[in-house]
């Protein structure tokens, strides 16, 4: 029975792929309605401007298409609620900003067909949980903006903070503007949860708290923040923010793009240059990932040495380095001193 079902499935796929490829999107979704399939592509709809978006199925796999600014991207194999990892994603530059956000339906459809061709050529698969490739696959999907940070952390069954750390150890870049967007979500939740004295303090000094959050998100630098947040002797911006459960800017966030033509990137202009991301944090010929790196089970001394060396080169702050080695900042500085580094 199973063989018969598989044979029927294969014949159905062959029949679908044998249908002539439509010339335009109207040929695909016009008179025949959105459920018509040609050449294995089902387009439910192409709609909107800035961004132009589309979704449907390619060879039975859900796809999502988006074009904005000077770029388009397609994700295949995820889910319409964004909770399932795609098995394929691709992005390319298109036109001059902001042309991509105004492309026609037929232009979008051509790019969808292009994405389908690459997907079929690569024949990608999704590693399953437990597969040694799985963690790196999830981290890379998050890094490439093909998956949200909360969903990615949930799939790995770890906290968002630990996911950030594992990405750094595996030398996988955080997504563009990730820190800014995440801090924005944190700020909204923080304000929504204000009660009692905290709510009264915010109502009286909103500019003070907004300055702390804008500094946290790197929207303003410390000099700008200090025009509103006055420091007493012994205080730092980080110590004042910590009193109100506002996190400081990350030591490790490195924007990947130097292109500020998109208005959404303007918040990064004028910042001091960030330290370059190190090629590797561990002693291995190939990048390691998962518990092998995080617990440093096979090379604990090398791992400790490399983290201390990275801190000494200015590639991360002492608090982040201490977090990697699962110790306090004071313990980390003492450990560094044992290695002859002060």
Short mmCIF file of C-alpha atoms in Angstrom, two decimals:
data_model
loop_
_atom_site.label_atom_id
_atom_site.label_comp_id
_atom_site.label_asym_id
_atom_site.label_seq_id
_atom_site.Cartn_x
_atom_site.Cartn_y
_atom_site.Cartn_z
CA UNK A 1 0.00 0.00 0.00
CA UNK A 2 2.83 2.39 0.87
CA UNK A 3 4.48 1.73 -2.49
CA UNK A 4 1.20 2.45 -4.30
CA UNK A 5 0.82 5.76 -2.45
CA UNK A 6 4.38 6.74 -3.28
CA UNK A 7 3.83 5.89 -6.94
CA UNK A 8 0.65 8.00 -7.04
CA UNK A 9 2.48 10.88 -5.38
CA UNK A 10 5.33 10.72 -7.89
CA UNK A 11 2.90 10.65 -10.81
CA UNK A 12 1.06 13.68 -9.40
CA UNK A 13 4.32 15.59 -9.06
CA UNK A 14 5.30 14.66 -12.60
CA UNK A 15 1.92 15.84 -13.89
CA UNK A 16 2.24 19.14 -12.03
CA UNK A 17 5.75 19.78 -13.29
CA UNK A 18 4.71 18.89 -16.83
CA UNK A 19 2.22 21.75 -17.00
CA UNK A 20 3.40 24.66 -19.15
CA UNK A 21 5.05 27.51 -17.31
CA UNK A 22 2.89 30.65 -17.40
CA UNK A 23 4.31 33.78 -19.00
CA UNK A 24 2.87 36.17 -16.40
CA UNK A 25 1.44 36.01 -12.92
CA UNK A 26 -2.02 36.83 -14.31
CA UNK A 27 -1.83 33.59 -16.31
CA UNK A 28 -1.27 31.78 -13.04
CA UNK A 29 -3.74 33.36 -10.63
CA UNK A 30 -6.18 35.11 -12.98
CA UNK A 31 -9.21 33.27 -14.35
CA UNK A 32 -8.21 29.96 -12.79
CA UNK A 33 -8.09 31.44 -9.30
CA UNK A 34 -5.32 31.27 -6.73
CA UNK A 35 -5.31 27.47 -6.46
CA UNK A 36 -4.16 26.87 -10.02
CA UNK A 37 -0.66 25.35 -10.12
CA UNK A 38 1.72 25.56 -13.06
CA UNK A 39 5.23 24.13 -13.14
CA UNK A 40 4.88 23.30 -9.47
CA UNK A 41 4.35 26.95 -8.42
CA UNK A 42 1.17 28.01 -6.63
CA UNK A 43 0.86 31.74 -5.99
CA UNK A 44 -1.85 32.66 -3.48
CA UNK A 45 -1.29 36.35 -4.12
CA UNK A 46 1.23 39.07 -4.92
CA UNK A 47 0.29 42.28 -3.19
CA UNK A 48 1.35 45.60 -1.73
CA UNK A 49 4.16 48.07 -2.23
CA UNK A 50 7.12 48.88 0.02
CA UNK A 51 7.31 45.97 0.50
CA UNK A 52 5.96 43.88 -2.35
CA UNK A 53 5.03 40.50 -0.84
CA UNK A 54 3.80 37.14 -2.09
CA UNK A 55 3.15 33.68 -0.70
CA UNK A 56 2.01 30.29 -1.89
CA UNK A 57 3.66 26.93 -2.49
CA UNK A 58 6.55 25.66 -4.57
CA UNK A 59 6.49 21.89 -5.14
CA UNK A 60 4.20 21.63 -2.11
CA UNK A 61 6.45 23.72 0.16
CA UNK A 62 5.20 27.04 1.58
CA UNK A 63 7.10 30.05 0.23
CA UNK A 64 7.27 33.71 1.19
CA UNK A 65 8.59 36.46 -1.11
CA UNK A 66 9.44 40.03 -0.12
CA UNK A 67 10.98 42.96 -2.02
CA UNK A 68 11.87 46.35 -0.56
CA UNK A 69 14.53 49.03 -1.00
CA UNK A 70 17.05 47.52 -3.40
CA UNK A 71 16.69 43.84 -2.48
CA UNK A 72 14.38 40.86 -2.86
CA UNK A 73 14.35 37.62 -0.89
CA UNK A 74 12.50 34.33 -0.95
CA UNK A 75 12.10 31.67 1.74
CA UNK A 76 10.88 28.16 0.92
CA UNK A 77 9.81 25.36 3.27
CA UNK A 78 8.80 27.44 6.28
CA UNK A 79 5.24 28.07 7.45
CA UNK A 80 2.75 30.90 7.08
CA UNK A 81 2.93 31.63 10.83
CA UNK A 82 6.73 31.94 10.71
CA UNK A 83 7.28 29.23 13.33
CA UNK A 84 8.71 26.55 11.06
CA UNK A 85 12.24 26.90 9.76
CA UNK A 86 12.54 27.31 5.99
CA UNK A 87 14.81 24.82 4.25
CA UNK A 88 15.92 27.33 1.62
CA UNK A 89 16.34 31.10 1.55
CA UNK A 90 17.98 33.48 -0.89
CA UNK A 91 18.29 37.26 -1.35
CA UNK A 92 19.72 39.47 -4.08
CA UNK A 93 20.11 43.15 -4.88
CA UNK A 94 17.54 44.50 -7.35
CA UNK A 95 17.53 47.92 -9.00
CA UNK A 96 18.37 51.10 -7.13
CA UNK A 97 16.80 51.99 -3.79
CA UNK A 98 13.78 52.15 -3.45
CA UNK A 99 12.89 50.45 -6.77
CA UNK A 100 12.42 46.93 -5.36
CA UNK A 101 9.50 48.08 -3.23
CA UNK A 102 7.61 49.16 -6.34
CA UNK A 103 8.27 46.25 -8.71
CA UNK A 104 5.32 44.94 -10.73
CA UNK A 105 3.53 41.66 -10.06
CA UNK A 106 5.03 40.15 -13.20
CA UNK A 107 8.54 41.21 -12.14
CA UNK A 108 7.97 39.65 -8.73
CA UNK A 109 6.69 36.48 -10.35
CA UNK A 110 9.84 36.20 -12.48
CA UNK A 111 11.93 36.35 -9.30
CA UNK A 112 9.72 33.74 -7.62
CA UNK A 113 10.35 31.43 -10.57
CA UNK A 114 14.07 32.19 -10.28
CA UNK A 115 13.98 31.25 -6.60
CA UNK A 116 12.10 28.03 -7.40
CA UNK A 117 14.78 27.09 -9.95
CA UNK A 118 17.58 27.58 -7.40
CA UNK A 119 15.62 25.61 -4.81
CA UNK A 120 15.17 22.69 -7.20
CA UNK A 121 18.82 22.83 -8.24
CA UNK A 122 20.14 22.74 -4.67
CA UNK A 123 17.62 20.19 -3.33
CA UNK A 124 18.16 21.39 0.27
CA UNK A 125 16.98 19.46 3.31
CA UNK A 126 16.26 20.57 6.87
CA UNK A 127 18.45 18.89 9.52
CA UNK A 128 16.35 17.37 12.30
CA UNK A 129 16.84 18.14 16.02
CA UNK A 130 19.65 15.94 17.27
CA UNK A 131 21.51 16.15 13.97
CA UNK A 132 24.99 17.66 14.62
CA UNK A 133 24.27 20.20 11.84
CA UNK A 134 20.98 21.35 13.35
CA UNK A 135 22.21 24.09 15.68
CA UNK A 136 24.35 25.73 13.03
CA UNK A 137 21.46 25.49 10.55
CA UNK A 138 19.11 27.32 12.96
CA UNK A 139 21.71 29.96 13.85
CA UNK A 140 22.44 30.62 10.17
CA UNK A 141 18.73 30.95 9.39
CA UNK A 142 18.42 33.52 12.19
CA UNK A 143 21.58 35.32 11.03
CA UNK A 144 20.19 35.59 7.48
CA UNK A 145 16.86 37.01 8.74
CA UNK A 146 15.05 33.86 7.56
CA UNK A 147 13.82 33.17 11.11
CA UNK A 148 12.94 35.26 14.16
CA UNK A 149 15.18 35.31 17.22
CA UNK A 150 12.54 34.10 19.70
CA UNK A 151 11.50 31.25 17.40
CA UNK A 152 15.12 30.27 16.76
CA UNK A 153 15.93 30.16 20.48
CA UNK A 154 12.78 28.10 21.11
CA UNK A 155 13.82 25.57 18.44
CA UNK A 156 17.21 25.21 20.13
CA UNK A 157 15.56 25.08 23.58
CA UNK A 158 17.89 27.76 24.95
CA UNK A 159 17.52 31.39 26.01
CA UNK A 160 17.92 34.22 23.52
CA UNK A 161 21.05 35.35 25.40
CA UNK A 162 22.61 31.91 25.09
CA UNK A 163 21.73 31.82 21.40
CA UNK A 164 23.54 35.13 20.92
CA UNK A 165 26.59 33.69 22.67
CA UNK A 166 26.57 30.47 20.67
CA UNK A 167 26.38 32.42 17.42
CA UNK A 168 29.45 34.44 18.42
CA UNK A 169 31.38 31.31 19.40
CA UNK A 170 30.41 29.69 16.07
CA UNK A 171 31.46 32.90 14.24
CA UNK A 172 27.95 33.46 12.85
CA UNK A 173 27.01 37.14 12.61
CA UNK A 174 23.94 38.51 14.35
CA UNK A 175 21.35 39.79 11.83
CA UNK A 176 21.51 43.37 10.60
CA UNK A 177 19.81 45.72 13.07
CA UNK A 178 19.10 42.77 15.38
CA UNK A 179 20.11 44.52 18.57
CA UNK A 180 18.05 47.57 17.67
CA UNK A 181 14.90 45.55 16.94
CA UNK A 182 15.23 43.31 19.97
CA UNK A 183 15.79 46.22 22.31
CA UNK A 184 12.70 47.84 20.79
CA UNK A 185 10.64 44.77 21.74
CA UNK A 186 12.15 44.79 25.23
CA UNK A 187 11.32 48.48 25.64
CA UNK A 188 7.67 47.93 24.68
CA UNK A 189 7.34 45.05 27.15
CA UNK A 190 9.13 47.09 29.83
CA UNK A 191 6.77 50.05 29.43
CA UNK A 192 3.71 47.79 29.35
CA UNK A 193 4.78 46.21 32.64
CA UNK A 194 5.39 49.49 34.53
CA UNK A 195 3.58 49.59 37.87
CA UNK A 196 3.81 51.42 41.18
CA UNK A 197 6.87 53.57 41.76
CA UNK A 198 8.36 52.69 38.37
CA UNK A 199 5.25 53.92 36.56
CA UNK A 200 5.26 57.15 38.57
CA UNK A 201 8.96 57.71 37.87
CA UNK A 202 8.47 57.17 34.14
CA UNK A 203 5.47 59.52 34.07
CA UNK A 204 7.56 62.24 35.73
CA UNK A 205 10.79 61.76 33.74
CA UNK A 206 9.96 60.15 30.38
CA UNK A 207 12.89 61.88 28.61
CA UNK A 208 15.32 60.32 31.13
CA UNK A 209 14.08 56.77 30.50
CA UNK A 210 13.75 57.26 26.76
CA UNK A 211 17.37 58.42 26.67
CA UNK A 212 18.44 55.25 28.50
CA UNK A 213 16.56 53.06 26.03
CA UNK A 214 17.84 54.97 23.00
CA UNK A 215 21.39 54.56 24.31
CA UNK A 216 20.68 50.86 24.91
CA UNK A 217 19.58 50.48 21.27
CA UNK A 218 22.54 52.55 19.93
CA UNK A 219 20.18 55.21 18.60
CA UNK A 220 22.29 57.77 20.47
CA UNK A 221 25.83 57.54 21.74
CA UNK A 222 26.92 57.98 25.34
CA UNK A 223 27.80 61.66 24.88
CA UNK A 224 24.27 62.40 23.63
CA UNK A 225 22.71 60.34 26.43
CA UNK A 226 24.70 62.19 29.10
CA UNK A 227 23.09 65.46 28.06
CA UNK A 228 19.90 64.07 29.61
CA UNK A 229 21.15 61.37 31.98
CA UNK A 230 23.48 63.15 34.40
CA UNK A 231 26.03 60.90 36.13
CA UNK A 232 27.04 61.18 39.76
CA UNK A 233 30.54 60.30 40.99
CA UNK A 234 31.07 56.56 40.56
CA UNK A 235 28.14 56.16 38.16
CA UNK A 236 28.28 54.93 34.59
CA UNK A 237 25.55 54.76 31.96
CA UNK A 238 25.49 51.00 32.42
CA UNK A 239 25.10 51.21 36.21
CA UNK A 240 22.21 53.70 35.94
CA UNK A 241 20.48 51.62 33.25
CA UNK A 242 20.87 48.48 35.38
CA UNK A 243 18.94 50.11 38.24
CA UNK A 244 15.90 50.20 35.97
CA UNK A 245 16.46 46.80 34.30
CA UNK A 246 17.54 48.40 31.02
CA UNK A 247 20.34 46.42 29.32
CA UNK A 248 23.45 48.16 27.98
CA UNK A 249 24.47 47.98 24.30
CA UNK A 250 26.06 44.64 23.52
CA UNK A 251 29.84 44.35 23.42
CA UNK A 252 29.57 42.03 20.46
CA UNK A 253 27.05 43.60 18.08
CA UNK A 254 28.74 44.30 14.74
CA UNK A 255 26.53 45.70 11.93
CA UNK A 256 27.25 43.81 8.71
CA UNK A 257 26.26 46.54 6.26
CA UNK A 258 27.91 49.89 5.54
CA UNK A 259 25.04 50.89 3.27
CA UNK A 260 23.00 53.68 4.87
CA UNK A 261 20.79 54.44 1.87
CA UNK A 262 17.86 52.67 3.53
CA UNK A 263 16.22 55.01 6.04
CA UNK A 264 15.87 52.12 8.50
CA UNK A 265 19.68 52.04 8.80
CA UNK A 266 20.10 55.73 9.65
CA UNK A 267 20.24 54.94 13.38
CA UNK A 268 23.72 53.47 12.89
CA UNK A 269 25.32 56.52 11.28
CA UNK A 270 27.92 58.38 13.29
CA UNK A 271 28.75 55.49 15.61
CA UNK A 272 32.42 54.82 16.35
CA UNK A 273 33.87 51.90 14.35
CA UNK A 274 33.20 48.51 15.91
CA UNK A 275 35.94 46.00 16.60
CA UNK A 276 36.13 43.41 13.81
CA UNK A 277 34.52 40.06 14.50
CA UNK A 278 37.27 37.48 15.15
CA UNK A 279 37.72 34.67 12.64
CA UNK A 280 37.34 32.04 15.35
CA UNK A 281 36.89 31.79 19.09
CA UNK A 282 38.04 28.19 19.41
CA UNK A 283 41.09 26.19 18.40
CA UNK A 284 39.82 24.01 15.55
CA UNK A 285 40.47 23.71 11.85
CA UNK A 286 36.74 23.82 11.13
CA UNK A 287 34.07 25.83 12.97
CA UNK A 288 32.57 23.95 15.89
CA UNK A 289 29.05 24.35 17.18
CA UNK A 290 26.57 23.10 19.75
CA UNK A 291 27.49 21.71 23.15
CA UNK A 292 30.94 20.75 21.86
CA UNK A 293 31.85 24.43 21.81
CA UNK A 294 29.60 25.82 24.51
CA UNK A 295 30.74 23.38 27.18
CA UNK A 296 34.25 23.24 25.68
CA UNK A 297 34.25 19.57 26.69
CA UNK A 298 37.08 18.59 24.36
CA UNK A 299 39.30 21.63 24.77
CA UNK A 300 38.40 23.56 27.95
CA UNK A 301 41.87 25.08 28.32
CA UNK A 302 42.06 26.18 24.69
CA UNK A 303 38.54 27.61 24.87
CA UNK A 304 39.37 29.59 28.02
CA UNK A 305 42.63 30.82 26.49
CA UNK A 306 40.93 31.95 23.26
CA UNK A 307 38.16 33.82 25.08
CA UNK A 308 40.69 35.63 27.27
CA UNK A 309 42.82 36.45 24.20
CA UNK A 310 39.76 37.78 22.37
CA UNK A 311 38.91 40.04 25.33
CA UNK A 312 42.52 41.24 25.48
CA UNK A 313 42.35 42.19 21.76
CA UNK A 314 39.27 44.31 22.48
CA UNK A 315 36.85 42.08 20.60
CA UNK A 316 34.48 41.71 23.56
CA UNK A 317 33.94 43.23 26.98
CA UNK A 318 34.78 41.48 30.28
CA UNK A 319 31.12 40.84 31.13
CA UNK A 320 30.52 39.03 27.82
CA UNK A 321 33.77 37.05 28.16
CA UNK A 322 32.81 36.04 31.70
CA UNK A 323 29.41 34.92 30.42
CA UNK A 324 31.10 32.58 27.92
CA UNK A 325 33.19 31.00 30.68
CA UNK A 326 30.23 30.81 33.10
CA UNK A 327 31.84 32.92 35.83
CA UNK A 328 31.52 36.41 37.30
CA UNK A 329 33.37 39.37 35.83
CA UNK A 330 35.65 39.47 38.88
CA UNK A 331 36.48 35.78 38.48
CA UNK A 332 37.19 36.33 34.80
CA UNK A 333 39.61 39.22 35.45
CA UNK A 334 41.38 37.09 38.04
CA UNK A 335 41.56 34.22 35.54
CA UNK A 336 43.02 36.58 32.91
CA UNK A 337 45.63 37.68 35.42
CA UNK A 338 46.56 34.02 35.97
CA UNK A 339 47.23 33.86 32.22
CA UNK A 340 49.52 36.86 32.52
CA UNK A 341 47.04 39.33 31.00
CA UNK A 342 45.90 42.40 32.89
#
